[in-house]
JSON list of C-alpha atoms in Angstrom, two decimals:
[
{"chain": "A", "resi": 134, "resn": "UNK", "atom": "CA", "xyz": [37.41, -142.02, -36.09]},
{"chain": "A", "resi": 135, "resn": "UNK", "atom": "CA", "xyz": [38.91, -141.15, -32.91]},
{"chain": "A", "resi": 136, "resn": "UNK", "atom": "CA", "xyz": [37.54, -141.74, -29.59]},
{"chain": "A", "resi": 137, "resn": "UNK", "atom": "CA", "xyz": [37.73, -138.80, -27.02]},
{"chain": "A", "resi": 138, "resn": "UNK", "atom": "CA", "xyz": [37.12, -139.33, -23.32]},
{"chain": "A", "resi": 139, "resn": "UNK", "atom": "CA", "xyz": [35.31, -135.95, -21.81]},
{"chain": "A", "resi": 140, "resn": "UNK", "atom": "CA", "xyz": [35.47, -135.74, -18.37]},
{"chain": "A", "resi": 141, "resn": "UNK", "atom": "CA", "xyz": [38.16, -135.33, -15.41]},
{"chain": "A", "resi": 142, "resn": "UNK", "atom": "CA", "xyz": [41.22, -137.82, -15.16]},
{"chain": "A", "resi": 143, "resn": "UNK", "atom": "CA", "xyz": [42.29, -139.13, -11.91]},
{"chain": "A", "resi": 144, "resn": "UNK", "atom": "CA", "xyz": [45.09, -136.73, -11.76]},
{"chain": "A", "resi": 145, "resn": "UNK", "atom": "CA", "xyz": [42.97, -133.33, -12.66]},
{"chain": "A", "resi": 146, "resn": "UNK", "atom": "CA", "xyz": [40.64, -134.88, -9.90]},
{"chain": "A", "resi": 147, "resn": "UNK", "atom": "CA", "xyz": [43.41, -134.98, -7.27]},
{"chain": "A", "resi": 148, "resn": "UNK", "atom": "CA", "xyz": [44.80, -131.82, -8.35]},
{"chain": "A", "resi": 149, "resn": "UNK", "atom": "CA", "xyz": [41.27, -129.97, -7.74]},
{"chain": "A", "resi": 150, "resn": "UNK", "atom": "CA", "xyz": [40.81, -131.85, -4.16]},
{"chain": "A", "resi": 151, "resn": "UNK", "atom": "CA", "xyz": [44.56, -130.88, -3.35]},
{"chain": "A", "resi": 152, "resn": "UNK", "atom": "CA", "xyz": [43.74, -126.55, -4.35]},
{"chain": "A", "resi": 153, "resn": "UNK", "atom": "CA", "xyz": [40.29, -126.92, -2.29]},
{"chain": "A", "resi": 154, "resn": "UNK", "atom": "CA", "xyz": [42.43, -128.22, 0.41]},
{"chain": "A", "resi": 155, "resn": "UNK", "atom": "CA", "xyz": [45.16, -125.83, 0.10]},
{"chain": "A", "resi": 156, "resn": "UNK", "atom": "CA", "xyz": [42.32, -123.34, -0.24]},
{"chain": "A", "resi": 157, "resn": "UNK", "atom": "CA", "xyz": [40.73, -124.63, 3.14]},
{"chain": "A", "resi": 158, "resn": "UNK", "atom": "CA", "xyz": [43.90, -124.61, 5.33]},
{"chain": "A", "resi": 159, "resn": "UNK", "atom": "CA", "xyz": [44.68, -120.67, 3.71]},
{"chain": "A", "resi": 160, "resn": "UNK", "atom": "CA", "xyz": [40.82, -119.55, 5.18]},
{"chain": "A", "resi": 161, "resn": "UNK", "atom": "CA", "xyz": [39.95, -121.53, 8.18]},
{"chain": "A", "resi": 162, "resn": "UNK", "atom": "CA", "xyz": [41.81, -119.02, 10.64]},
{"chain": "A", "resi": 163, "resn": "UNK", "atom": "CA", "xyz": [40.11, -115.60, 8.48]},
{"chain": "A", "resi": 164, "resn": "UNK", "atom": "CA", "xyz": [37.33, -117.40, 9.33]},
{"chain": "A", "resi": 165, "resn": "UNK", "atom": "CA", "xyz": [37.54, -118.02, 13.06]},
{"chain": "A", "resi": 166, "resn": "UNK", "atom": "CA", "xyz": [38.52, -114.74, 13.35]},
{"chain": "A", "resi": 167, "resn": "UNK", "atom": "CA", "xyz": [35.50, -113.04, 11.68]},
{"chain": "A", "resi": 168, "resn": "UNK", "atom": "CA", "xyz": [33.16, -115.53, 13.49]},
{"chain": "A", "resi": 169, "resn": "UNK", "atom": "CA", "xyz": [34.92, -114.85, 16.87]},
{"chain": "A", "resi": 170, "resn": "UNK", "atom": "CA", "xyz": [34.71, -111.06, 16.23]},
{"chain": "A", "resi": 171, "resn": "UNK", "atom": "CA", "xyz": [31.04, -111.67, 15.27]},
{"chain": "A", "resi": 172, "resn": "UNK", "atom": "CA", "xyz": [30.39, -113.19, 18.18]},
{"chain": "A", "resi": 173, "resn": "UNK", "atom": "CA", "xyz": [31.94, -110.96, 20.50]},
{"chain": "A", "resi": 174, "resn": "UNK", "atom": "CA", "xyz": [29.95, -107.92, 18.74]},
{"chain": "A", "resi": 175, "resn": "UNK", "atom": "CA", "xyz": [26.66, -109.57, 18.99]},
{"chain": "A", "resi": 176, "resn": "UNK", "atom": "CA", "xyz": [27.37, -110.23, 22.70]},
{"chain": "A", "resi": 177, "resn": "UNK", "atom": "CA", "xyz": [28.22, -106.15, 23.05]},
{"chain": "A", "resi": 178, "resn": "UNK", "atom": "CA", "xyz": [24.85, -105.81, 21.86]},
{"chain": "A", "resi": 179, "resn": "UNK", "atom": "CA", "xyz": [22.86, -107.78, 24.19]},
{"chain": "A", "resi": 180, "resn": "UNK", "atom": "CA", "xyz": [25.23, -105.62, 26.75]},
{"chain": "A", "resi": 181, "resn": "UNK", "atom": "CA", "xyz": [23.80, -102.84, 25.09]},
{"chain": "A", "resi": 182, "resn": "UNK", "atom": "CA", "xyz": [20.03, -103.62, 24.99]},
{"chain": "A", "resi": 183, "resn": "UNK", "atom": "CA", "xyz": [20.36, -104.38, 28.82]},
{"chain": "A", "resi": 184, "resn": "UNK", "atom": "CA", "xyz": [22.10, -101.01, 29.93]},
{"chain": "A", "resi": 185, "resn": "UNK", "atom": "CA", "xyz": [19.44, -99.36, 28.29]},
{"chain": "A", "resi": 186, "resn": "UNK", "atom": "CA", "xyz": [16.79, -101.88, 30.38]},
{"chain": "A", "resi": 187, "resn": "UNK", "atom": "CA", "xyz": [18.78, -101.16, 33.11]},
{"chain": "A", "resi": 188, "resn": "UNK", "atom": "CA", "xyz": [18.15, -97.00, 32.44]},
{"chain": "A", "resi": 189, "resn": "UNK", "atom": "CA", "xyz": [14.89, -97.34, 32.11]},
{"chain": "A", "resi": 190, "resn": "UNK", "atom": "CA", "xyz": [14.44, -99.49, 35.23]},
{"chain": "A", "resi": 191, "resn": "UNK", "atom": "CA", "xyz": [16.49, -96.32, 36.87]},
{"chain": "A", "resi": 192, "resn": "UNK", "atom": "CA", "xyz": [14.38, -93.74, 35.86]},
{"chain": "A", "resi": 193, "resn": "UNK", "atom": "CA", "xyz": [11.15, -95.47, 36.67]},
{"chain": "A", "resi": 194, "resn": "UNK", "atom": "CA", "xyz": [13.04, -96.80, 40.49]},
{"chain": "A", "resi": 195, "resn": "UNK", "atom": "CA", "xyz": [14.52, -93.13, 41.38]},
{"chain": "A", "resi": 196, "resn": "UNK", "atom": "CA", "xyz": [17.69, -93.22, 39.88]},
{"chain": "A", "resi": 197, "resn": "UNK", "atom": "CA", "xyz": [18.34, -96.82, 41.06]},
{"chain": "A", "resi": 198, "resn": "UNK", "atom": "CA", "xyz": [19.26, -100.12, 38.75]},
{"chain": "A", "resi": 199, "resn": "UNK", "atom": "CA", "xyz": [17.41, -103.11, 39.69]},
{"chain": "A", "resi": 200, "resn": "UNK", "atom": "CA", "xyz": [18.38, -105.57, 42.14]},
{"chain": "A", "resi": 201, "resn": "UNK", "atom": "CA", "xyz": [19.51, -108.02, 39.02]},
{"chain": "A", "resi": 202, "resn": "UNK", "atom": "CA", "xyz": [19.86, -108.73, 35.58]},
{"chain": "A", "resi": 203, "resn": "UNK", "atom": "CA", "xyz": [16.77, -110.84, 35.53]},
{"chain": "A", "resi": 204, "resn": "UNK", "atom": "CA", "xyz": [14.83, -108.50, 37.34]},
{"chain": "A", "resi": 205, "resn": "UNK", "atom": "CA", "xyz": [14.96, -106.99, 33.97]},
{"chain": "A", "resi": 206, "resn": "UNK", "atom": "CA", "xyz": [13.10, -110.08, 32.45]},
{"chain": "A", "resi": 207, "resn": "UNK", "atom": "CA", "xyz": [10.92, -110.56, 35.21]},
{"chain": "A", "resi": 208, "resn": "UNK", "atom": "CA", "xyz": [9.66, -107.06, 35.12]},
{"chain": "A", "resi": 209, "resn": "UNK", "atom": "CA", "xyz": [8.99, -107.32, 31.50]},
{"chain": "A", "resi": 210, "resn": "UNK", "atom": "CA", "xyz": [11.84, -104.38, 30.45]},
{"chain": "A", "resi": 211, "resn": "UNK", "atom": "CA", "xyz": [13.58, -107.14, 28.14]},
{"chain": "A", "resi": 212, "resn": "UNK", "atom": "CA", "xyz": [11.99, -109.63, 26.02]},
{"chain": "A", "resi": 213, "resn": "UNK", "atom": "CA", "xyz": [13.64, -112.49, 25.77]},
{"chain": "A", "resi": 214, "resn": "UNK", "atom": "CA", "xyz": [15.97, -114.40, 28.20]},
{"chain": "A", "resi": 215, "resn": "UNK", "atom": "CA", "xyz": [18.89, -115.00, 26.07]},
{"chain": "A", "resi": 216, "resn": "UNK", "atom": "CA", "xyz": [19.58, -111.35, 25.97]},
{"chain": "A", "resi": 217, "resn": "UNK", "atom": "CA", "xyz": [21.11, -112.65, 29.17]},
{"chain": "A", "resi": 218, "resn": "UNK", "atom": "CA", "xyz": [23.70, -114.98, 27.93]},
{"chain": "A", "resi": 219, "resn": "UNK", "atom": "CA", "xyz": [26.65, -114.58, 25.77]},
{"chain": "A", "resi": 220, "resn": "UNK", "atom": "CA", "xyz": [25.73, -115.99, 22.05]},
{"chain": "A", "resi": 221, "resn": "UNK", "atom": "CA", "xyz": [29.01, -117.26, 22.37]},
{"chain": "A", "resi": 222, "resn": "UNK", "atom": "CA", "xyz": [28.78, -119.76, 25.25]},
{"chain": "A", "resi": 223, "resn": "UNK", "atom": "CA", "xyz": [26.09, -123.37, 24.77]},
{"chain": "A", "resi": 224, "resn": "UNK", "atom": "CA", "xyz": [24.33, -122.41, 27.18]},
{"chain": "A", "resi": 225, "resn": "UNK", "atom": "CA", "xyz": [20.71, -123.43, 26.66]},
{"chain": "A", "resi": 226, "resn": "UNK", "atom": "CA", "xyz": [17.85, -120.97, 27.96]},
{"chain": "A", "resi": 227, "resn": "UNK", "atom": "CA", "xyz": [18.88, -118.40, 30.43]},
{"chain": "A", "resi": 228, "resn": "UNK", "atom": "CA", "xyz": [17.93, -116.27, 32.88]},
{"chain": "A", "resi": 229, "resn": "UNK", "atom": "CA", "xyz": [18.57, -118.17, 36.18]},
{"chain": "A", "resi": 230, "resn": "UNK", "atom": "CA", "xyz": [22.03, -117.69, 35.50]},
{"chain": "A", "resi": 231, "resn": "UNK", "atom": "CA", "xyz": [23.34, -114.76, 33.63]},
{"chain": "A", "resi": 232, "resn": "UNK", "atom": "CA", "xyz": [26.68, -115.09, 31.61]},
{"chain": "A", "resi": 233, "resn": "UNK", "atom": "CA", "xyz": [27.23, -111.57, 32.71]},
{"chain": "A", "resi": 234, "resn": "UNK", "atom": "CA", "xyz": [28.56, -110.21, 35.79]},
{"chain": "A", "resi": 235, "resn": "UNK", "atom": "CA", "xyz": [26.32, -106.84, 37.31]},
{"chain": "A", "resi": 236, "resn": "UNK", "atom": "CA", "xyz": [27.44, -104.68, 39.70]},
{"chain": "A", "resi": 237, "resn": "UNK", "atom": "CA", "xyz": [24.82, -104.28, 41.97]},
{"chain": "A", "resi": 238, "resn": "UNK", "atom": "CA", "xyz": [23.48, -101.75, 44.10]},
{"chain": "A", "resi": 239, "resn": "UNK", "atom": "CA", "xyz": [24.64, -98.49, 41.84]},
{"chain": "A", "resi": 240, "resn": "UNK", "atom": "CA", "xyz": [22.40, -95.38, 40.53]},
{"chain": "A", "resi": 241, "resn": "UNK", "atom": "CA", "xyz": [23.18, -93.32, 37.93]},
{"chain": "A", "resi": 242, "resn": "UNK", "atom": "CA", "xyz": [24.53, -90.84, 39.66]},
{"chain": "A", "resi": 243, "resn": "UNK", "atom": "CA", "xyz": [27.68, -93.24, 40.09]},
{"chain": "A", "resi": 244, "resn": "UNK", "atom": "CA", "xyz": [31.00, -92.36, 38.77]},
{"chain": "A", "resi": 245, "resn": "UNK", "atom": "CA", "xyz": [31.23, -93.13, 35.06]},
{"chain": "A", "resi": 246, "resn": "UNK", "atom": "CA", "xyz": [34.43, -95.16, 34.91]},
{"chain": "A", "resi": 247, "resn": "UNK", "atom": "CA", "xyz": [32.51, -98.06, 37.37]},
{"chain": "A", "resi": 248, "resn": "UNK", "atom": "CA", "xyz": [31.91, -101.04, 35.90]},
{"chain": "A", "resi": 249, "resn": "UNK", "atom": "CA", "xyz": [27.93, -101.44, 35.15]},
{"chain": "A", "resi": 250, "resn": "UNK", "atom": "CA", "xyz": [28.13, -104.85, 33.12]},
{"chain": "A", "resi": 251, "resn": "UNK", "atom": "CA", "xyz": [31.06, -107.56, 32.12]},
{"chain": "A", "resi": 252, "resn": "UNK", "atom": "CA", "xyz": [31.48, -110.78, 30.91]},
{"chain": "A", "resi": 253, "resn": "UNK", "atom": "CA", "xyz": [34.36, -113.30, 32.93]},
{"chain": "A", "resi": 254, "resn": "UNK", "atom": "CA", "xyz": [38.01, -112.87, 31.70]},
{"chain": "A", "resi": 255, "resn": "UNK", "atom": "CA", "xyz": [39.04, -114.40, 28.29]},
{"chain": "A", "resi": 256, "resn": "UNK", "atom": "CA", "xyz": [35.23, -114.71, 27.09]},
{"chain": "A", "resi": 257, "resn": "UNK", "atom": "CA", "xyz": [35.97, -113.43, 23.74]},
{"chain": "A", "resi": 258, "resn": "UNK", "atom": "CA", "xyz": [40.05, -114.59, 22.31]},
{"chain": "A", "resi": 259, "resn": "UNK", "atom": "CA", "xyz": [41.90, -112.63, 25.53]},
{"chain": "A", "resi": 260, "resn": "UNK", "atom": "CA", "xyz": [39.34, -110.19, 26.23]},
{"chain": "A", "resi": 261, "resn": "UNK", "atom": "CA", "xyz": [35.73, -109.23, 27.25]},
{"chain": "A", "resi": 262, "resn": "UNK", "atom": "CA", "xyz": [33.43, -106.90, 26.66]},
{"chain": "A", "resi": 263, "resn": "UNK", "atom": "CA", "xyz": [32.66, -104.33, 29.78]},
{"chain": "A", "resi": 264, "resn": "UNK", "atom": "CA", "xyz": [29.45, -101.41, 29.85]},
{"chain": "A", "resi": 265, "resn": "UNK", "atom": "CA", "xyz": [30.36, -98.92, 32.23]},
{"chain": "A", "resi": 266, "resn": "UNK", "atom": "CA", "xyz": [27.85, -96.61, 33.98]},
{"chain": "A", "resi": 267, "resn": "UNK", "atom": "CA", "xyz": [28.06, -94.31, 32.04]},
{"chain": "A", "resi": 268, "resn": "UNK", "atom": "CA", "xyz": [27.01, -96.84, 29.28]},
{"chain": "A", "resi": 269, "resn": "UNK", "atom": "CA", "xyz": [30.19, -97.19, 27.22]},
{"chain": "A", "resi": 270, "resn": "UNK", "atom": "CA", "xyz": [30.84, -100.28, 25.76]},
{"chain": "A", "resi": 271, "resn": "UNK", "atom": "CA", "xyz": [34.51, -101.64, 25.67]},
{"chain": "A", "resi": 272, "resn": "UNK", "atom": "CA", "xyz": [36.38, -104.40, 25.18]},
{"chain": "A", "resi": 273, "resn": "UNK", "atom": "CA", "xyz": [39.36, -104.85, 26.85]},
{"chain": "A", "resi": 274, "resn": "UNK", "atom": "CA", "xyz": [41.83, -107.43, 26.96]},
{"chain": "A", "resi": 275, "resn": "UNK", "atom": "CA", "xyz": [41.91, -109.66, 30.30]},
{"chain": "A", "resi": 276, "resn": "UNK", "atom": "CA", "xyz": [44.01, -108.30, 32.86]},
{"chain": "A", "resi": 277, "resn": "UNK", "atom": "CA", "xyz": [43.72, -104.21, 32.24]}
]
């Protein structure tokens, strides 16, 4: 009667680790770059929620955008703070300190190619995302 062994051997054990590995090494920079691009499209849409705060605060102020970002907040036209911040950065709670840069003291009757919202340079792998008065959402590379 013969005796047979089921299971793995060391080798086939080895051999499986060293694929995953291989595996690992092949996917970890797909994977950056869909999280990064993730990232970078959920910060567009906080952008997005607070140009339309920001139109709304313009059509109930005469035509003018408020005197900040967390005006918005504080005036109850967005809900939650961390609209404020890029979902990229560790920043923890928000508000007293925006992520994003606003250019103040415009009304919609502005020119469309100004610059509403942005983010700082390089936020998002050589590039940031930008909502222009008109409320286009871009994102450009640093240094266009």
């Amino acid at each position: 009667m013969k005796n047979y062994n089921i299971g793995f051997t060391l080798v086939e054990l080895v051999i499986v680790l060293l694929l995953v590995g291989i595996a690992m090494v092949i996917l970890n920079p797909v994977l950056n770059k869909i999280k990064e691009r993730s990232i970078r499209i959920a910060c567009a849409d906080n952008m997005r929620v607070l140009s339309k705060a920001l139109f709304i605060y313009a059509k109930e102020h005469d035509g003018n955008f408020s005197e900040s970002l967390k005006t918005l907040y504080d005036e109850k036209y967005i809900s939650d703070t961390k609209l404020l911040d890029c979902p990229g950065t560790l920043k923890i709670g928000g508000g007293d300190d925006p992520d994003y840069f606003y250019t103040k003291n415009l009304s919609v009757r502005n020119s469309s190619d100004i610059v509403l919202i942005s983010e700082k340079p390089n936020t998002h792998a050589g590039g940031e995302n930008i909502v222009y008065v008109n409320s286009t959402i871009a994102w450009e590379k640093s240094g266009q």
